[in-house]
PDB file of C-alpha atoms in Angstrom:
ATOM      1  CA  VAL A1030     118.035  41.708 219.265  1.00  0.00           C
ATOM      2  CA  MET A1031     121.089  43.953 219.601  1.00  0.00           C
ATOM      3  CA  GLU A1032     121.917  43.634 215.893  1.00  0.00           C
ATOM      4  CA  GLU A1033     118.509  45.050 215.030  1.00  0.00           C
ATOM      5  CA  ILE A1034     118.958  47.869 217.555  1.00  0.00           C
ATOM      6  CA  CYS A1035     122.258  48.871 215.991  1.00  0.00           C
ATOM      7  CA  PHE A1036     120.661  48.768 212.539  1.00  0.00           C
ATOM      8  CA  PHE A1037     117.831  51.013 213.702  1.00  0.00           C
ATOM      9  CA  LEU A1038     120.222  53.575 215.190  1.00  0.00           C
ATOM     10  CA  GLY A1039     122.276  53.479 212.018  1.00  0.00           C
ATOM     11  CA  SER A1040     119.185  54.111 209.925  1.00  0.00           C
ATOM     12  CA  THR A1041     118.327  57.090 212.104  1.00  0.00           C
ATOM     13  CA  ALA A1042     121.834  58.468 211.698  1.00  0.00           C
ATOM     14  CA  ARG A1043     121.544  58.227 207.920  1.00  0.00           C
ATOM     15  CA  VAL A1044     118.348  60.271 208.044  1.00  0.00           C
ATOM     16  CA  ILE A1045     120.277  63.007 209.869  1.00  0.00           C
ATOM     17  CA  GLU A1046     123.035  63.062 207.268  1.00  0.00           C
ATOM     18  CA  LYS A1047     120.879  63.118 204.107  1.00  0.00           C
ATOM     19  CA  GLU A1048     118.476  65.613 202.646  1.00  0.00           C
ATOM     20  CA  GLU A1049     116.388  62.790 201.251  1.00  0.00           C
ATOM     21  CA  SER A1050     116.531  59.051 201.820  1.00  0.00           C
ATOM     22  CA  ASN A1051     115.063  56.099 199.994  1.00  0.00           C
ATOM     23  CA  SER A1052     111.854  55.946 202.006  1.00  0.00           C
ATOM     24  CA  SER A1053     110.916  52.412 200.980  1.00  0.00           C
ATOM     25  CA  GLU A1054     114.349  51.073 201.930  1.00  0.00           C
ATOM     26  CA  GLU A1055     114.347  52.863 205.280  1.00  0.00           C
ATOM     27  CA  SER A1056     110.776  51.821 206.016  1.00  0.00           C
ATOM     28  CA  GLY A1057     111.635  48.228 205.196  1.00  0.00           C
ATOM     29  CA  GLY A1058     114.613  48.283 207.529  1.00  0.00           C
ATOM     30  CA  ILE A1059     112.665  49.770 210.405  1.00  0.00           C
ATOM     31  CA  ALA A1060     109.822  47.305 209.803  1.00  0.00           C
ATOM     32  CA  GLU A1061     112.316  44.456 210.073  1.00  0.00           C
ATOM     33  CA  PHE A1062     113.650  45.896 213.324  1.00  0.00           C
ATOM     34  CA  LEU A1063     110.146  46.252 214.744  1.00  0.00           C
ATOM     35  CA  GLY A1064     109.257  42.710 213.754  1.00  0.00           C
ATOM     36  CA  GLU A1065     112.303  41.347 215.565  1.00  0.00           C
ATOM     37  CA  ILE A1066     111.637  43.360 218.705  1.00  0.00           C
ATOM     38  CA  GLU A1067     107.905  42.564 218.936  1.00  0.00           C
ATOM     39  CA  SER A1068     108.362  39.077 220.384  1.00  0.00           C
ATOM     40  CA  SER A1069     110.922  40.361 222.861  1.00  0.00           C
ATOM     41  CA  CYS A1070     108.518  43.065 224.042  1.00  0.00           C
ATOM     42  CA  ARG A1071     105.706  40.574 224.552  1.00  0.00           C
ATOM     43  CA  LYS A1072     108.015  38.254 226.460  1.00  0.00           C
ATOM     44  CA  MET A1073     109.476  40.944 228.720  1.00  0.00           C
ATOM     45  CA  THR A1074     106.341  43.024 229.365  1.00  0.00           C
ATOM     46  CA  GLY A1075     103.509  40.530 228.935  1.00  0.00           C
ATOM     47  CA  SER A1076     101.544  42.811 226.622  1.00  0.00           C
ATOM     48  CA  LYS A1077     101.709  44.612 223.278  1.00  0.00           C
ATOM     49  CA  GLU A1078     101.429  48.131 224.736  1.00  0.00           C
ATOM     50  CA  THR A1079     105.165  48.843 224.856  1.00  0.00           C
ATOM     51  CA  TYR A1080     105.673  47.502 221.358  1.00  0.00           C
ATOM     52  CA  GLU A1081     102.905  49.749 220.025  1.00  0.00           C
ATOM     53  CA  LYS A1082     104.579  52.756 221.642  1.00  0.00           C
ATOM     54  CA  ILE A1083     107.873  51.835 219.973  1.00  0.00           C
ATOM     55  CA  VAL A1084     106.105  51.674 216.598  1.00  0.00           C
ATOM     56  CA  LEU A1085     104.552  55.095 217.147  1.00  0.00           C
ATOM     57  CA  HIS A1086     107.753  56.759 218.359  1.00  0.00           C
ATOM     58  CA  SER A1087     109.776  55.188 215.531  1.00  0.00           C
ATOM     59  CA  ALA A1088     107.421  56.629 212.934  1.00  0.00           C
ATOM     60  CA  LEU A1089     107.863  60.082 214.455  1.00  0.00           C
ATOM     61  CA  VAL A1090     111.694  60.042 214.469  1.00  0.00           C
ATOM     62  CA  PRO A1091     112.172  61.381 210.899  1.00  0.00           C
ATOM     63  CA  LEU A1092     109.579  64.105 211.494  1.00  0.00           C
ATOM     64  CA  CYS A1093     111.342  65.096 214.699  1.00  0.00           C
ATOM     65  CA  ILE A1094     114.692  65.307 212.909  1.00  0.00           C
ATOM     66  CA  ILE A1095     113.224  67.546 210.215  1.00  0.00           C
ATOM     67  CA  THR A1096     112.133  70.045 212.876  1.00  0.00           C
ATOM     68  CA  LYS A1097     115.621  70.206 214.386  1.00  0.00           C
ATOM     69  CA  LEU A1098     117.972  69.961 211.411  1.00  0.00           C
ATOM     70  CA  ASP A1099     118.153  72.162 208.320  1.00  0.00           C
ATOM     71  CA  LEU A1100     118.384  69.214 205.939  1.00  0.00           C
ATOM     72  CA  GLU A1101     118.372  71.181 202.692  1.00  0.00           C
ATOM     73  CA  ASN A1102     121.166  73.553 203.631  1.00  0.00           C
ATOM     74  CA  ILE A1103     123.329  70.980 205.406  1.00  0.00           C
ATOM     75  CA  SER A1104     123.279  68.859 202.256  1.00  0.00           C
ATOM     76  CA  ASN A1105     124.337  71.793 200.087  1.00  0.00           C
ATOM     77  CA  ASP A1106     126.978  72.944 202.555  1.00  0.00           C
ATOM     78  CA  LEU A1107     128.426  69.439 202.811  1.00  0.00           C
ATOM     79  CA  ASP A1108     129.104  69.513 199.074  1.00  0.00           C
ATOM     80  CA  SER A1109     131.282  72.600 199.494  1.00  0.00           C
ATOM     81  CA  LEU A1110     132.846  71.690 202.855  1.00  0.00           C
ATOM     82  CA  ASP A1111     136.609  72.217 202.945  1.00  0.00           C
ATOM     83  CA  ASN A1112     139.245  73.907 205.083  1.00  0.00           C
ATOM     84  CA  SER A1113     138.005  77.338 204.064  1.00  0.00           C
ATOM     85  CA  THR A1114     134.361  76.693 205.043  1.00  0.00           C
ATOM     86  CA  ARG A1115     134.594  74.384 208.060  1.00  0.00           C
ATOM     87  CA  ALA A1116     134.824  77.286 210.535  1.00  0.00           C
ATOM     88  CA  GLN A1117     131.297  78.235 209.472  1.00  0.00           C
ATOM     89  CA  PHE A1118     129.912  74.730 208.878  1.00  0.00           C
ATOM     90  CA  PHE A1119     130.578  73.017 212.203  1.00  0.00           C
ATOM     91  CA  PRO A1120     129.433  75.805 214.575  1.00  0.00           C
ATOM     92  CA  LYS A1121     126.250  76.095 212.517  1.00  0.00           C
ATOM     93  CA  TYR A1122     125.275  72.434 212.254  1.00  0.00           C
ATOM     94  CA  CYS A1123     126.814  70.707 215.275  1.00  0.00           C
ATOM     95  CA  PRO A1124     124.253  72.188 217.700  1.00  0.00           C
ATOM     96  CA  GLN A1125     121.471  71.115 215.322  1.00  0.00           C
ATOM     97  CA  LEU A1126     122.854  67.576 215.094  1.00  0.00           C
ATOM     98  CA  ASN A1127     123.256  67.396 218.845  1.00  0.00           C
ATOM     99  CA  ASP A1128     119.660  68.517 219.306  1.00  0.00           C
ATOM    100  CA  ALA A1129     118.466  65.951 216.751  1.00  0.00           C
ATOM    101  CA  LEU A1130     119.927  63.109 218.823  1.00  0.00           C
ATOM    102  CA  SER A1131     117.091  63.645 221.285  1.00  0.00           C
ATOM    103  CA  CYS A1132     114.661  62.389 218.637  1.00  0.00           C
ATOM    104  CA  ILE A1133     115.513  58.766 219.387  1.00  0.00           C
ATOM    105  CA  GLU A1134     115.063  59.090 223.163  1.00  0.00           C
ATOM    106  CA  PRO A1135     111.326  58.194 223.187  1.00  0.00           C
ATOM    107  CA  VAL A1136     112.133  55.036 221.220  1.00  0.00           C
ATOM    108  CA  THR A1137     115.021  53.924 223.417  1.00  0.00           C
ATOM    109  CA  GLN A1138     113.055  54.683 226.585  1.00  0.00           C
ATOM    110  CA  GLU A1139     110.369  52.192 225.592  1.00  0.00           C
ATOM    111  CA  LEU A1140     112.868  49.808 224.032  1.00  0.00           C
ATOM    112  CA  ARG A1141     114.637  49.314 227.358  1.00  0.00           C
ATOM    113  CA  LYS A1142     111.503  47.642 228.710  1.00  0.00           C
ATOM    114  CA  CYS A1143     111.857  44.926 226.067  1.00  0.00           C
ATOM    115  CA  LEU A1144     115.526  44.099 226.662  1.00  0.00           C
ATOM    116  CA  LYS A1145     117.385  41.910 229.101  1.00  0.00           C
ATOM    117  CA  PRO A1146     119.760  43.655 231.548  1.00  0.00           C
ATOM    118  CA  GLU A1147     122.849  42.702 229.530  1.00  0.00           C
ATOM    119  CA  GLU A1148     121.233  43.960 226.322  1.00  0.00           C
ATOM    120  CA  ASN A1149     120.387  47.247 228.017  1.00  0.00           C
ATOM    121  CA  LYS A1150     124.042  47.668 228.945  1.00  0.00           C
ATOM    122  CA  ILE A1151     125.000  47.280 225.300  1.00  0.00           C
ATOM    123  CA  LEU A1152     122.259  49.712 224.306  1.00  0.00           C
ATOM    124  CA  ASP A1153     123.683  52.212 226.797  1.00  0.00           C
ATOM    125  CA  ILE A1154     127.104  51.876 225.197  1.00  0.00           C
ATOM    126  CA  VAL A1155     125.689  52.523 221.727  1.00  0.00           C
ATOM    127  CA  ILE A1156     123.579  55.469 222.897  1.00  0.00           C
ATOM    128  CA  ASN A1157     126.472  57.045 224.817  1.00  0.00           C
ATOM    129  CA  MET A1158     128.714  56.762 221.780  1.00  0.00           C
ATOM    130  CA  LEU A1159     126.428  58.967 219.675  1.00  0.00           C
ATOM    131  CA  PRO A1160     126.967  62.309 221.471  1.00  0.00           C
ATOM    132  CA  ASP A1161     130.620  61.489 222.143  1.00  0.00           C
ATOM    133  CA  GLY A1162     131.164  60.672 218.483  1.00  0.00           C
ATOM    134  CA  LEU A1163     129.427  63.870 217.412  1.00  0.00           C
ATOM    135  CA  ASN A1164     131.467  65.866 219.907  1.00  0.00           C
ATOM    136  CA  LEU A1165     134.676  64.408 218.519  1.00  0.00           C
ATOM    137  CA  ALA A1166     133.588  65.122 214.946  1.00  0.00           C
ATOM    138  CA  CYS A1167     132.774  68.731 215.832  1.00  0.00           C
ATOM    139  CA  LYS A1168     135.875  69.345 217.953  1.00  0.00           C
ATOM    140  CA  GLU A1169     137.977  72.226 216.642  1.00  0.00           C
ATOM    141  CA  ASN A1170     135.638  72.657 213.691  1.00  0.00           C
ATOM    142  CA  GLY A1171     136.031  69.098 212.451  1.00  0.00           C
ATOM    143  CA  GLN A1172     139.795  69.037 212.719  1.00  0.00           C
ATOM    144  CA  ILE A1173     139.892  65.236 212.755  1.00  0.00           C
ATOM    145  CA  PHE A1174     138.563  65.199 209.169  1.00  0.00           C
ATOM    146  CA  PHE A1175     141.216  67.636 207.955  1.00  0.00           C
ATOM    147  CA  MET A1176     144.398  66.150 209.372  1.00  0.00           C
ATOM    148  CA  ASP A1177     146.778  66.467 206.415  1.00  0.00           C
ATOM    149  CA  ASP A1178     149.724  64.808 208.090  1.00  0.00           C
ATOM    150  CA  ALA A1179     151.715  61.796 206.909  1.00  0.00           C
ATOM    151  CA  ASN A1180     152.009  60.334 210.416  1.00  0.00           C
ATOM    152  CA  PHE A1181     148.293  60.736 211.078  1.00  0.00           C
ATOM    153  CA  ASN A1182     147.359  59.158 207.752  1.00  0.00           C
ATOM    154  CA  ASN A1183     149.761  56.269 208.306  1.00  0.00           C
ATOM    155  CA  CYS A1184     148.330  55.616 211.758  1.00  0.00           C
ATOM    156  CA  SER A1185     144.804  55.819 210.400  1.00  0.00           C
ATOM    157  CA  ASP A1186     145.603  53.220 207.761  1.00  0.00           C
ATOM    158  CA  ASN A1187     146.918  50.874 210.464  1.00  0.00           C
ATOM    159  CA  PHE A1188     144.186  51.607 213.020  1.00  0.00           C
ATOM    160  CA  VAL A1189     142.485  48.211 212.672  1.00  0.00           C
ATOM    161  CA  ASN A1190     145.816  46.388 212.771  1.00  0.00           C
ATOM    162  CA  TYR A1191     146.706  48.106 216.033  1.00  0.00           C
ATOM    163  CA  VAL A1192     143.363  47.134 217.545  1.00  0.00           C
ATOM    164  CA  GLU A1193     143.829  43.512 216.524  1.00  0.00           C
ATOM    165  CA  LYS A1194     147.361  43.425 217.919  1.00  0.00           C
ATOM    166  CA  CYS A1195     146.403  44.954 221.252  1.00  0.00           C
ATOM    167  CA  THR A1196     143.288  42.863 221.822  1.00  0.00           C
ATOM    168  CA  ASP A1197     145.635  39.891 222.152  1.00  0.00           C
ATOM    169  CA  LYS A1198     145.969  41.137 225.740  1.00  0.00           C
ATOM    170  CA  ILE A1199     142.497  39.695 226.403  1.00  0.00           C
ATOM    171  CA  SER A1200     142.874  36.102 227.573  1.00  0.00           C
ATOM    172  CA  ASN A1201     139.201  35.169 227.162  1.00  0.00           C
ATOM    173  CA  THR A1202     137.132  37.187 224.694  1.00  0.00           C
ATOM    174  CA  THR A1203     133.921  35.410 225.700  1.00  0.00           C
ATOM    175  CA  GLU A1204     134.327  36.602 229.290  1.00  0.00           C
ATOM    176  CA  ALA A1205     135.149  40.107 228.094  1.00  0.00           C
ATOM    177  CA  MET A1206     131.838  40.283 226.206  1.00  0.00           C
ATOM    178  CA  GLU A1207     129.820  39.624 229.374  1.00  0.00           C
ATOM    179  CA  LEU A1208     129.919  43.157 230.719  1.00  0.00           C
ATOM    180  CA  SER A1209     128.027  42.498 233.945  1.00  0.00           C
ATOM    181  CA  THR A1210     130.479  39.807 235.064  1.00  0.00           C
ATOM    182  CA  LEU A1211     133.742  41.615 234.375  1.00  0.00           C
ATOM    183  CA  GLY A1212     136.087  41.323 237.336  1.00  0.00           C
ATOM    184  CA  PRO A1213     139.468  42.859 238.250  1.00  0.00           C
ATOM    185  CA  LYS A1214     141.329  40.497 235.902  1.00  0.00           C
ATOM    186  CA  GLN A1215     139.215  41.315 232.849  1.00  0.00           C
ATOM    187  CA  CYS A1216     139.191  45.035 233.652  1.00  0.00           C
ATOM    188  CA  ASP A1217     142.966  45.052 233.986  1.00  0.00           C
ATOM    189  CA  GLU A1218     143.275  43.329 230.621  1.00  0.00           C
ATOM    190  CA  LEU A1219     141.013  45.920 228.994  1.00  0.00           C
ATOM    191  CA  ALA A1220     143.147  48.665 230.522  1.00  0.00           C
ATOM    192  CA  GLN A1221     146.222  46.947 229.073  1.00  0.00           C
ATOM    193  CA  VAL A1222     144.568  46.947 225.657  1.00  0.00           C
ATOM    194  CA  ARG A1223     144.177  50.711 225.860  1.00  0.00           C
ATOM    195  CA  GLU A1224     147.767  51.190 227.055  1.00  0.00           C
ATOM    196  CA  CYS A1225     149.017  49.036 224.183  1.00  0.00           C
ATOM    197  CA  PHE A1226     146.982  50.979 221.643  1.00  0.00           C
ATOM    198  CA  GLU A1227     148.132  54.296 223.058  1.00  0.00           C
ATOM    199  CA  GLN A1228     151.749  53.174 222.767  1.00  0.00           C
ATOM    200  CA  GLN A1229     151.219  52.192 219.137  1.00  0.00           C
ATOM    201  CA  LEU A1230     149.878  55.655 218.338  1.00  0.00           C
ATOM    202  CA  VAL A1231     152.724  57.368 220.180  1.00  0.00           C
ATOM    203  CA  GLU A1232     155.210  55.378 218.140  1.00  0.00           C
ATOM    204  CA  CYS A1233     153.569  56.351 214.855  1.00  0.00           C
ATOM    205  CA  LYS A1234     153.240  59.947 216.116  1.00  0.00           C
ATOM    206  CA  ALA A1235     149.471  60.357 215.953  1.00  0.00           C
ATOM    207  CA  PRO A1236     148.266  60.242 219.586  1.00  0.00           C
ATOM    208  CA  ARG A1237     145.065  62.130 218.752  1.00  0.00           C
ATOM    209  CA  LEU A1238     143.643  58.962 217.238  1.00  0.00           C
ATOM    210  CA  MET A1239     143.171  57.786 220.832  1.00  0.00           C
ATOM    211  CA  ASP A1240     139.986  59.848 220.843  1.00  0.00           C
ATOM    212  CA  ILE A1241     138.465  57.406 218.346  1.00  0.00           C
ATOM    213  CA  PHE A1242     139.524  54.387 220.387  1.00  0.00           C
ATOM    214  CA  ASP A1243     138.093  55.974 223.529  1.00  0.00           C
ATOM    215  CA  LEU A1244     134.685  56.324 221.884  1.00  0.00           C
ATOM    216  CA  PHE A1245     134.403  52.571 222.414  1.00  0.00           C
ATOM    217  CA  TYR A1246     136.579  52.100 225.472  1.00  0.00           C
ATOM    218  CA  ARG A1247     135.082  54.730 227.749  1.00  0.00           C
ATOM    219  CA  PRO A1248     131.395  53.643 227.491  1.00  0.00           C
ATOM    220  CA  VAL A1249     132.375  49.998 228.054  1.00  0.00           C
ATOM    221  CA  MET A1250     134.223  50.907 231.227  1.00  0.00           C
ATOM    222  CA  LYS A1251     131.316  52.958 232.526  1.00  0.00           C
ATOM    223  CA  ALA A1252     128.710  50.302 231.688  1.00  0.00           C
ATOM    224  CA  SER A1253     130.594  47.510 233.449  1.00  0.00           C
ATOM    225  CA  PRO A1254     131.918  46.757 236.949  1.00  0.00           C
ATOM    226  CA  CYS A1255     135.258  48.063 235.662  1.00  0.00           C
ATOM    227  CA  LYS A1256     134.171  51.492 236.821  1.00  0.00           C
ATOM    228  CA  ASN A1257     134.712  50.145 240.343  1.00  0.00           C
ATOM    229  CA  HIS A1258     138.242  49.003 239.522  1.00  0.00           C
ATOM    230  CA  ILE A1259     139.331  51.977 237.399  1.00  0.00           C
ATOM    231  CA  THR A1260     138.798  55.346 239.066  1.00  0.00           C
ATOM    232  CA  LEU A1261     136.868  57.996 237.162  1.00  0.00           C
ATOM    233  CA  ASP A1262     139.961  60.204 237.060  1.00  0.00           C
ATOM    234  CA  GLU A1263     141.713  57.490 235.078  1.00  0.00           C
ATOM    235  CA  LEU A1264     138.908  57.222 232.546  1.00  0.00           C
ATOM    236  CA  PRO A1265     139.882  59.296 229.495  1.00  0.00           C
ATOM    237  CA  GLN A1266     137.484  62.111 228.677  1.00  0.00           C
ATOM    238  CA  ILE A1267     136.783  63.531 225.245  1.00  0.00           C
ATOM    239  CA  GLU A1268     137.153  67.287 225.437  1.00  0.00           C
ATOM    240  CA  SER A1269     133.855  69.123 225.200  1.00  0.00           C
ATOM    241  CA  ASN A1270     133.233  71.323 222.187  1.00  0.00           C
ATOM    242  CA  ALA A1271     130.324  73.119 223.873  1.00  0.00           C
ATOM    243  CA  ILE A1272     127.725  71.916 221.394  1.00  0.00           C
TER     244      ILE A1272
END
């Protein structure tokens, strides 16, 4: 079920980013998602009412986005986006994009009724990543997209390698995937993964890439019992850009 959820959210994000989308392709993808979730809704709720609400709300998502986002102009402005125009682009469109995120709330509200507790935790992680990711993208007028620095580019190229190296700190990946059962040992290992990754970025002189890592790390900590083992003050926070 979670694979279909992630696909649906990805499809919604693509609607936000494009002036026009291939409607038949998008409709087919959403139809596939709805077909997969229907049996889960019937099983969890005992009726088809929730599923029908999801269908209705899903159909309204693109219309909602159109009312909140200037699709025509954002498409044109993206074509000319560079260092000289980003100071105008991001303050103009980041609030619109942030507002458009609310369009999926009616869908996710009903969707939660069709998911198991562990699946809802994963959904929470995905949902929480959306505004945090947007906030990071908009921070300092999109500075992260315009980092013309050899160290930053080198670190970016090795980002996946660093993640793979540091996740070796996890002794049992199966246990780590069961968020609701994470204990002090697993939480400590996840904290070690972050420390390892941070050290890698310090060594290659691009510590700001930690913001990308924390997009994943921070929601996992908050959605699991790790929040009881790692104090909130220790949880890294992505700086607000007031969008």
